């Protein structure tokens, strides 16, 4: 497995997103098959595993911690704090706001350490910037955790370029995690990719497979469970879905010509954007994981990268990536 750097952390060039095992995309995977997927990832050389307090909520960290305990010294576990969570609400309304207060930074770190069953969090991200707390205060509290040995490296998710600069001035930021894929190019347009490149910060694209859409496996909306989070997203509304499916068909055709799968082409395109980039495709099933890991070996020419990018150019994609409420929480 090739490696890349997120600040001072050395990680596999492609990580594993663990959210979908317990959260967002229909019923949770059963524990034994999720653990088998996590173990297969370790076997394949994946060393970066992504979870968060809010996934489940809480139970994804427990799962990831349990599965990775026998391999703890070989893996980098990334988790996140930063939402006000009301577990009593239905899953699509569970997030009651953001919480970047220093006391929450500390309390969630302690709870995550317990749930993960570890004495150090390798990479601790703020999940969404809190507009009511200066980033200097939040990152100051995160930096204290590094000094205390409870956290190794710091990250931000969906932060703006200006916030990344302010945070990095308080304590080095190892990684910024934002949505980035063939059908979501925001980090190219809002200066985040450029800022990370300039400051030597790693960039971790989340949902690099377009929440499964770019794999070609999703052919109809009625295959999604009634509580599947994608049902709330504009791109998965009936009026947009068919237009987007047409673009995915074009991607499938190009993948076939190259002898790879659409998921591999989508991941190879993201990986080709720079060696400071480490995508974390989500996969709860072993065949998906194996296919995605093999994308690290797919080499694309400059012409290939341009042609693939053109297939799903931003103007062609139907619908916004997030609902209005979720858009407001990003890019602060
Ligand atoms: N920071 C944030 O705010 C944020 C937001 C969203 C996600 N994330 C992180 O990013 C990770 C990845 O994002 P994501 O899970 O939203 O989306 P994704 O990686 O774009 O897509 C995941 C979906 O694609 C399916 N899939 C994966 N590989 C496949 C393949 N080769 N063929 C067919 N289907 C395949 C998965 O199915 P199976 O599960 O059935 O294998 C799953 O339904 C998450 O797990 C989470 O850790 C972070």
Tab-separated table of C-alpha atoms and ligand atoms in Angstrom:
chain	number	residue	atom	x	y	z
A	1	UNK	CA	0.000	0.000	0.000
A	2	UNK	CA	1.345	3.443	-0.921
A	3	UNK	CA	1.526	6.000	1.864
A	4	UNK	CA	0.872	9.737	2.047
A	5	UNK	CA	1.319	12.364	4.763
A	6	UNK	CA	-1.333	14.248	6.730
A	7	UNK	CA	0.903	16.786	8.440
A	8	UNK	CA	3.326	14.611	10.415
A	9	UNK	CA	1.090	11.517	10.284
A	10	UNK	CA	2.003	8.866	7.717
A	11	UNK	CA	-1.100	7.019	6.452
A	12	UNK	CA	-2.167	4.702	3.634
A	13	UNK	CA	-2.911	6.663	0.446
A	14	UNK	CA	-6.559	5.661	0.853
A	15	UNK	CA	-8.355	5.332	4.172
A	16	UNK	CA	-11.605	3.684	5.199
A	17	UNK	CA	-14.694	5.720	6.084
A	18	UNK	CA	-16.580	3.813	8.782
A	19	UNK	CA	-19.731	5.965	9.085
A	20	UNK	CA	-21.945	3.821	6.842
A	21	UNK	CA	-21.400	0.785	9.080
A	22	UNK	CA	-23.603	2.371	11.777
A	23	UNK	CA	-25.133	5.557	10.415
A	24	UNK	CA	-26.804	7.442	7.570
A	25	UNK	CA	-27.252	4.830	4.854
A	26	UNK	CA	-30.071	2.587	6.088
A	27	UNK	CA	-29.804	-0.200	8.658
A	28	UNK	CA	-26.436	-0.672	10.374
A	29	UNK	CA	-24.220	-3.472	9.118
A	30	UNK	CA	-24.223	-6.410	11.513
A	31	UNK	CA	-21.317	-6.201	13.893
A	32	UNK	CA	-19.457	-9.319	12.784
A	33	UNK	CA	-19.477	-8.398	9.105
A	34	UNK	CA	-18.449	-4.806	9.857
A	35	UNK	CA	-15.568	-6.107	11.988
A	36	UNK	CA	-14.570	-8.508	9.197
A	37	UNK	CA	-14.428	-5.551	6.778
A	38	UNK	CA	-12.300	-3.532	9.197
A	39	UNK	CA	-9.905	-6.480	9.631
A	40	UNK	CA	-9.694	-7.009	5.865
A	41	UNK	CA	-8.796	-3.327	5.506
A	42	UNK	CA	-5.898	-3.768	7.936
A	43	UNK	CA	-4.773	-6.858	5.996
A	44	UNK	CA	-4.804	-4.851	2.767
A	45	UNK	CA	-2.572	-2.194	4.307
A	46	UNK	CA	-5.181	0.473	5.070
A	47	UNK	CA	-3.990	2.429	8.090
A	48	UNK	CA	-6.404	5.402	8.259
A	49	UNK	CA	-9.842	4.797	9.783
A	50	UNK	CA	-12.448	7.545	10.032
A	51	UNK	CA	-15.209	7.738	12.637
A	52	UNK	CA	-16.987	10.436	14.709
A	53	UNK	CA	-18.900	10.943	17.937
A	54	UNK	CA	-22.059	11.625	15.920
A	55	UNK	CA	-21.984	8.391	13.869
A	56	UNK	CA	-24.621	6.213	15.441
A	57	UNK	CA	-24.425	8.409	17.555
A	58	UNK	CA	-21.552	6.937	19.595
A	59	UNK	CA	-21.823	3.322	18.440
A	60	UNK	CA	-19.551	3.678	15.403
A	61	UNK	CA	-16.644	4.684	17.658
A	62	UNK	CA	-17.321	1.629	19.847
A	63	UNK	CA	-17.332	-0.644	16.788
A	64	UNK	CA	-14.169	0.846	15.288
A	65	UNK	CA	-12.365	0.755	18.636
A	66	UNK	CA	-13.313	-2.880	19.234
A	67	UNK	CA	-12.312	-4.040	15.749
A	68	UNK	CA	-8.986	-2.192	15.674
A	69	UNK	CA	-7.842	-2.953	19.219
A	70	UNK	CA	-5.704	-5.951	18.149
A	71	UNK	CA	-4.037	-3.735	15.518
A	72	UNK	CA	-3.890	-0.516	17.518
A	73	UNK	CA	-0.159	0.129	17.033
A	74	UNK	CA	-0.464	-0.157	13.232
A	75	UNK	CA	-3.439	2.132	12.569
A	76	UNK	CA	-4.355	5.810	12.679
A	77	UNK	CA	-7.809	6.413	14.176
A	78	UNK	CA	-9.471	9.709	13.316
A	79	UNK	CA	-12.559	10.866	15.169
A	80	UNK	CA	-14.544	14.106	15.418
A	81	UNK	CA	-16.416	16.287	17.900
A	82	UNK	CA	-18.395	19.433	17.325
A	83	UNK	CA	-22.132	18.821	17.124
A	84	UNK	CA	-24.783	19.290	19.781
A	85	UNK	CA	-26.405	15.875	19.650
A	86	UNK	CA	-29.879	14.969	20.829
A	87	UNK	CA	-29.974	11.159	20.585
A	88	UNK	CA	-33.676	11.169	21.524
A	89	UNK	CA	-34.620	12.823	18.236
A	90	UNK	CA	-35.158	10.889	14.979
A	91	UNK	CA	-31.841	10.299	13.191
A	92	UNK	CA	-32.400	12.995	10.553
A	93	UNK	CA	-33.002	15.649	13.260
A	94	UNK	CA	-30.507	14.442	15.837
A	95	UNK	CA	-28.027	17.256	15.202
A	96	UNK	CA	-29.283	20.200	17.236
A	97	UNK	CA	-26.417	22.568	16.341
A	98	UNK	CA	-22.664	22.955	16.723
A	99	UNK	CA	-20.596	23.054	19.910
A	100	UNK	CA	-17.003	24.235	19.648
A	101	UNK	CA	-16.714	25.376	23.270
A	102	UNK	CA	-13.453	24.333	24.959
A	103	UNK	CA	-15.366	22.367	27.608
A	104	UNK	CA	-17.066	20.343	24.872
A	105	UNK	CA	-13.738	19.774	23.083
A	106	UNK	CA	-12.402	18.239	26.313
A	107	UNK	CA	-15.533	16.303	27.320
A	108	UNK	CA	-15.997	14.668	23.914
A	109	UNK	CA	-12.304	13.719	23.729
A	110	UNK	CA	-12.597	11.890	27.076
A	111	UNK	CA	-15.793	10.132	25.957
A	112	UNK	CA	-14.295	9.196	22.566
A	113	UNK	CA	-11.169	7.802	24.223
A	114	UNK	CA	-13.422	5.607	26.397
A	115	UNK	CA	-15.598	4.459	23.495
A	116	UNK	CA	-12.604	3.725	21.286
A	117	UNK	CA	-10.894	1.932	24.183
A	118	UNK	CA	-7.610	3.677	23.531
A	119	UNK	CA	-5.375	6.125	25.389
A	120	UNK	CA	-4.756	8.424	22.434
A	121	UNK	CA	-6.775	9.764	19.491
A	122	UNK	CA	-4.436	9.922	16.486
A	123	UNK	CA	-6.358	12.627	14.634
A	124	UNK	CA	-9.032	14.753	16.329
A	125	UNK	CA	-11.220	16.832	14.023
A	126	UNK	CA	-13.710	19.592	14.679
A	127	UNK	CA	-16.654	18.270	12.631
A	128	UNK	CA	-18.167	21.690	11.878
A	129	UNK	CA	-16.917	25.138	12.856
A	130	UNK	CA	-19.070	26.775	15.559
A	131	UNK	CA	-19.932	30.350	14.531
A	132	UNK	CA	-20.438	31.306	18.196
A	133	UNK	CA	-16.970	30.281	19.403
A	134	UNK	CA	-13.778	31.852	18.020
A	135	UNK	CA	-11.773	29.166	16.232
A	136	UNK	CA	-8.752	30.214	18.314
A	137	UNK	CA	-10.580	29.098	21.479
A	138	UNK	CA	-11.653	25.759	20.013
A	139	UNK	CA	-8.236	24.958	18.539
A	140	UNK	CA	-6.574	26.214	21.718
A	141	UNK	CA	-8.463	23.536	23.672
A	142	UNK	CA	-7.620	20.926	21.027
A	143	UNK	CA	-3.928	21.916	21.292
A	144	UNK	CA	-4.065	21.415	25.083
A	145	UNK	CA	-5.137	17.813	24.417
A	146	UNK	CA	-2.035	17.344	22.239
A	147	UNK	CA	0.159	18.734	25.032
A	148	UNK	CA	-1.502	16.306	27.482
A	149	UNK	CA	-0.778	13.359	25.151
A	150	UNK	CA	-4.474	12.566	24.622
A	151	UNK	CA	-4.443	13.546	20.931
A	152	UNK	CA	-1.621	13.284	18.371
A	153	UNK	CA	-2.769	15.593	15.553
A	154	UNK	CA	-5.541	18.084	14.815
A	155	UNK	CA	-8.021	18.439	11.972
A	156	UNK	CA	-10.963	20.527	10.796
A	157	UNK	CA	-13.908	19.465	8.666
A	158	UNK	CA	-15.731	21.690	6.152
A	159	UNK	CA	-13.898	24.795	7.413
A	160	UNK	CA	-13.343	27.818	5.160
A	161	UNK	CA	-9.882	28.791	3.901
A	162	UNK	CA	-9.827	31.793	6.272
A	163	UNK	CA	-10.692	29.627	9.296
A	164	UNK	CA	-8.045	27.069	8.344
A	165	UNK	CA	-5.412	29.845	8.344
A	166	UNK	CA	-6.530	31.167	11.755
A	167	UNK	CA	-6.565	27.654	13.234
A	168	UNK	CA	-3.160	26.781	11.783
A	169	UNK	CA	-1.694	29.893	13.416
A	170	UNK	CA	-2.743	28.548	16.853
A	171	UNK	CA	-1.521	24.965	16.347
A	172	UNK	CA	-0.439	23.068	13.198
A	173	UNK	CA	-3.435	21.510	11.480
A	174	UNK	CA	-2.578	18.068	10.057
A	175	UNK	CA	-5.707	17.505	7.963
A	176	UNK	CA	-8.780	19.201	6.571
A	177	UNK	CA	-11.684	16.909	5.707
A	178	UNK	CA	-14.347	18.172	3.297
A	179	UNK	CA	-16.590	16.664	0.686
A	180	UNK	CA	-14.672	16.314	-2.586
A	181	UNK	CA	-15.343	14.045	-5.517
A	182	UNK	CA	-16.011	14.063	-9.229
A	183	UNK	CA	-19.446	15.528	-8.550
A	184	UNK	CA	-18.508	17.892	-5.673
A	185	UNK	CA	-15.712	20.293	-6.585
A	186	UNK	CA	-16.269	22.966	-3.908
A	187	UNK	CA	-12.748	22.679	-2.404
A	188	UNK	CA	-11.285	23.588	-5.818
A	189	UNK	CA	-13.465	26.673	-6.004
A	190	UNK	CA	-13.454	28.004	-2.425
A	191	UNK	CA	-9.666	28.056	-1.911
A	192	UNK	CA	-9.567	25.165	0.565
A	193	UNK	CA	-7.456	22.829	-1.597
A	194	UNK	CA	-5.041	25.640	-2.431
A	195	UNK	CA	-4.742	26.678	1.221
A	196	UNK	CA	-3.992	23.110	2.317
A	197	UNK	CA	-1.386	22.725	-0.410
A	198	UNK	CA	0.267	26.027	0.578
A	199	UNK	CA	0.299	25.333	4.336
A	200	UNK	CA	1.399	21.685	4.063
A	201	UNK	CA	-1.915	20.419	5.445
A	202	UNK	CA	-3.257	17.054	4.257
A	203	UNK	CA	-6.645	17.062	2.568
A	204	UNK	CA	-9.091	14.197	3.229
A	205	UNK	CA	-11.983	14.029	0.757
A	206	UNK	CA	-15.119	12.588	2.343
A	207	UNK	CA	-17.857	10.931	0.286
A	208	UNK	CA	-15.357	10.519	-2.593
A	209	UNK	CA	-17.801	8.112	-4.236
A	210	UNK	CA	-20.624	10.640	-4.148
A	211	UNK	CA	-22.301	8.726	-1.289
A	212	UNK	CA	-22.292	5.620	-3.481
A	213	UNK	CA	-23.712	7.285	-6.604
A	214	UNK	CA	-20.419	7.310	-8.537
A	215	UNK	CA	-20.044	3.535	-8.161
A	216	UNK	CA	-22.936	2.931	-10.559
A	217	UNK	CA	-24.484	0.550	-8.010
A	218	UNK	CA	-27.369	2.876	-7.204
A	219	UNK	CA	-29.837	2.611	-10.085
A	220	UNK	CA	-33.075	3.703	-8.446
A	221	UNK	CA	-34.215	5.664	-5.416
A	222	UNK	CA	-36.637	3.004	-4.228
A	223	UNK	CA	-33.632	0.870	-3.253
A	224	UNK	CA	-32.907	3.304	-0.397
A	225	UNK	CA	-34.328	2.652	3.082
A	226	UNK	CA	-36.970	5.140	4.241
A	227	UNK	CA	-34.558	6.659	6.800
A	228	UNK	CA	-31.553	6.720	4.439
A	229	UNK	CA	-29.943	10.159	4.804
A	230	UNK	CA	-29.528	10.450	1.026
A	231	UNK	CA	-33.298	10.833	0.702
A	232	UNK	CA	-32.882	14.315	2.241
A	233	UNK	CA	-30.227	15.440	-0.246
A	234	UNK	CA	-31.156	17.497	-3.329
A	235	UNK	CA	-29.120	15.322	-5.727
A	236	UNK	CA	-31.141	12.277	-4.682
A	237	UNK	CA	-34.545	13.874	-5.297
A	238	UNK	CA	-36.435	12.279	-8.202
A	239	UNK	CA	-36.160	15.374	-10.399
A	240	UNK	CA	-32.343	15.388	-10.129
A	241	UNK	CA	-31.559	11.728	-9.675
A	242	UNK	CA	-32.220	10.673	-13.273
A	243	UNK	CA	-30.097	13.485	-14.709
A	244	UNK	CA	-27.246	12.477	-12.392
A	245	UNK	CA	-27.697	8.794	-13.246
A	246	UNK	CA	-27.144	9.705	-16.880
A	247	UNK	CA	-23.746	11.217	-15.963
A	248	UNK	CA	-22.866	8.086	-14.002
A	249	UNK	CA	-23.660	5.991	-17.095
A	250	UNK	CA	-21.019	8.007	-18.974
A	251	UNK	CA	-18.561	7.339	-16.173
A	252	UNK	CA	-19.385	3.629	-16.339
A	253	UNK	CA	-18.677	3.631	-20.069
A	254	UNK	CA	-15.296	5.300	-19.591
A	255	UNK	CA	-14.423	2.888	-16.770
A	256	UNK	CA	-15.250	-0.080	-18.978
A	257	UNK	CA	-12.960	1.241	-21.724
A	258	UNK	CA	-10.135	1.465	-19.179
A	259	UNK	CA	-10.825	-1.967	-17.694
A	260	UNK	CA	-11.612	-0.624	-14.224
A	261	UNK	CA	-14.814	-0.029	-12.252
A	262	UNK	CA	-16.523	3.385	-11.983
A	263	UNK	CA	-15.669	3.488	-8.259
A	264	UNK	CA	-12.002	2.946	-9.081
A	265	UNK	CA	-12.054	5.637	-11.758
A	266	UNK	CA	-13.711	8.101	-9.355
A	267	UNK	CA	-11.143	7.362	-6.632
A	268	UNK	CA	-8.157	7.438	-9.022
A	269	UNK	CA	-9.341	10.883	-10.201
A	270	UNK	CA	-9.394	12.185	-6.606
A	271	UNK	CA	-5.998	10.620	-5.830
A	272	UNK	CA	-4.537	12.261	-8.960
A	273	UNK	CA	-5.362	15.769	-7.677
A	274	UNK	CA	-2.270	15.866	-5.442
A	275	UNK	CA	-0.172	13.702	-3.146
A	276	UNK	CA	-1.414	15.616	-0.079
A	277	UNK	CA	-4.861	14.058	-0.703
A	278	UNK	CA	-6.081	10.927	1.128
A	279	UNK	CA	-9.679	9.936	0.279
A	280	UNK	CA	-11.709	7.888	2.765
A	281	UNK	CA	-14.319	5.960	0.740
A	282	UNK	CA	-16.922	4.290	2.918
A	283	UNK	CA	-17.440	0.549	2.531
A	284	UNK	CA	-19.128	-1.852	4.881
A	285	UNK	CA	-18.782	-4.775	2.455
A	286	UNK	CA	-15.471	-6.535	1.808
A	287	UNK	CA	-15.795	-6.698	-2.036
A	288	UNK	CA	-16.403	-2.921	-2.108
A	289	UNK	CA	-13.407	-2.304	0.127
A	290	UNK	CA	-11.146	-4.533	-1.993
A	291	UNK	CA	-12.234	-2.817	-5.179
A	292	UNK	CA	-11.623	0.626	-3.711
A	293	UNK	CA	-8.196	-0.219	-2.302
A	294	UNK	CA	-7.120	-1.414	-5.779
A	295	UNK	CA	-7.838	2.108	-7.101
A	296	UNK	CA	-4.540	3.221	-5.541
A	297	UNK	CA	-2.776	1.286	-8.332
A	298	UNK	CA	-4.789	2.864	-11.191
A	299	UNK	CA	-2.642	5.368	-13.076
A	300	UNK	CA	-4.295	8.098	-15.105
A	301	UNK	CA	-2.657	10.333	-17.709
A	302	UNK	CA	-3.175	14.094	-17.562
A	303	UNK	CA	-5.583	13.706	-20.492
A	304	UNK	CA	-7.531	10.979	-18.638
A	305	UNK	CA	-7.854	13.187	-15.545
A	306	UNK	CA	-9.175	16.072	-17.656
A	307	UNK	CA	-11.604	13.865	-19.595
A	308	UNK	CA	-13.012	12.195	-16.467
A	309	UNK	CA	-13.340	15.584	-14.770
A	310	UNK	CA	-15.234	16.932	-17.768
A	311	UNK	CA	-17.799	14.091	-17.661
A	312	UNK	CA	-19.131	15.330	-14.318
A	313	UNK	CA	-18.220	19.014	-14.580
A	314	UNK	CA	-20.034	21.029	-11.859
A	315	UNK	CA	-22.458	22.685	-14.295
A	316	UNK	CA	-23.736	19.262	-15.408
A	317	UNK	CA	-24.586	17.922	-11.949
A	318	UNK	CA	-28.237	18.354	-10.940
A	319	UNK	CA	-28.962	19.604	-7.399
A	320	UNK	CA	-26.906	20.917	-4.487
A	321	UNK	CA	-24.836	18.495	-2.400
A	322	UNK	CA	-26.592	19.444	0.842
A	323	UNK	CA	-29.975	20.700	2.019
A	324	UNK	CA	-30.159	24.390	2.956
A	325	UNK	CA	-29.825	23.643	6.690
A	326	UNK	CA	-26.665	21.588	6.211
A	327	UNK	CA	-25.158	24.047	3.738
A	328	UNK	CA	-25.340	26.723	6.442
A	329	UNK	CA	-23.127	24.611	8.724
A	330	UNK	CA	-20.361	24.300	6.109
A	331	UNK	CA	-17.701	26.717	4.915
A	332	UNK	CA	-17.542	28.801	8.107
B	1	LIG	N1	-16.713	15.151	7.772
B	1	LIG	C1	-17.954	14.965	7.397
B	1	LIG	O1	-18.830	15.803	7.595
B	1	LIG	C2	-18.329	13.683	6.699
B	1	LIG	C3	-19.558	13.560	6.016
B	1	LIG	C4	-19.835	12.359	5.376
B	1	LIG	C5	-18.916	11.302	5.421
B	1	LIG	N2	-17.752	11.439	6.111
B	1	LIG	C6	-16.754	10.353	6.170
B	1	LIG	O2	-16.412	9.960	4.844
B	1	LIG	C7	-16.595	8.559	4.676
B	1	LIG	C8	-16.980	8.228	3.248
B	1	LIG	O3	-18.114	8.948	2.824
B	1	LIG	P1	-19.540	8.270	2.571
B	1	LIG	O4	-19.592	6.958	3.254
B	1	LIG	O5	-20.522	9.324	2.892
B	1	LIG	O6	-19.640	8.117	1.000
B	1	LIG	P2	-18.827	7.404	-0.163
B	1	LIG	O7	-17.530	6.935	0.324
B	1	LIG	O8	-18.856	8.366	-1.282
B	1	LIG	O9	-19.799	6.184	-0.542
B	1	LIG	C9	-20.103	5.155	0.363
B	1	LIG	C10	-21.197	4.291	-0.220
B	1	LIG	O10	-20.722	3.682	-1.424
B	1	LIG	C11	-20.872	2.272	-1.344
B	1	LIG	N3	-19.682	1.687	-1.996
B	1	LIG	C12	-18.401	1.883	-1.618
B	1	LIG	N4	-17.566	1.268	-2.484
B	1	LIG	C13	-18.327	0.684	-3.419
B	1	LIG	C14	-18.047	-0.071	-4.569
B	1	LIG	N5	-16.784	-0.333	-4.923
B	1	LIG	N6	-19.090	-0.523	-5.333
B	1	LIG	C15	-20.370	-0.243	-4.981
B	1	LIG	N7	-20.716	0.495	-3.900
B	1	LIG	C16	-19.687	0.952	-3.103
B	1	LIG	C17	-20.928	1.938	0.117
B	1	LIG	O11	-21.646	0.734	0.263
B	1	LIG	P3	-21.398	-0.371	1.417
B	1	LIG	O12	-21.317	0.365	2.720
B	1	LIG	O13	-22.604	-1.208	1.272
B	1	LIG	O14	-20.129	-1.119	1.134
B	1	LIG	C18	-21.648	3.165	0.672
B	1	LIG	O15	-23.042	3.024	0.512
B	1	LIG	C19	-17.666	8.227	5.718
B	1	LIG	O16	-17.669	6.843	6.023
B	1	LIG	C20	-17.269	9.105	6.879
B	1	LIG	O17	-16.241	8.485	7.614
B	1	LIG	C21	-17.446	12.623	6.733
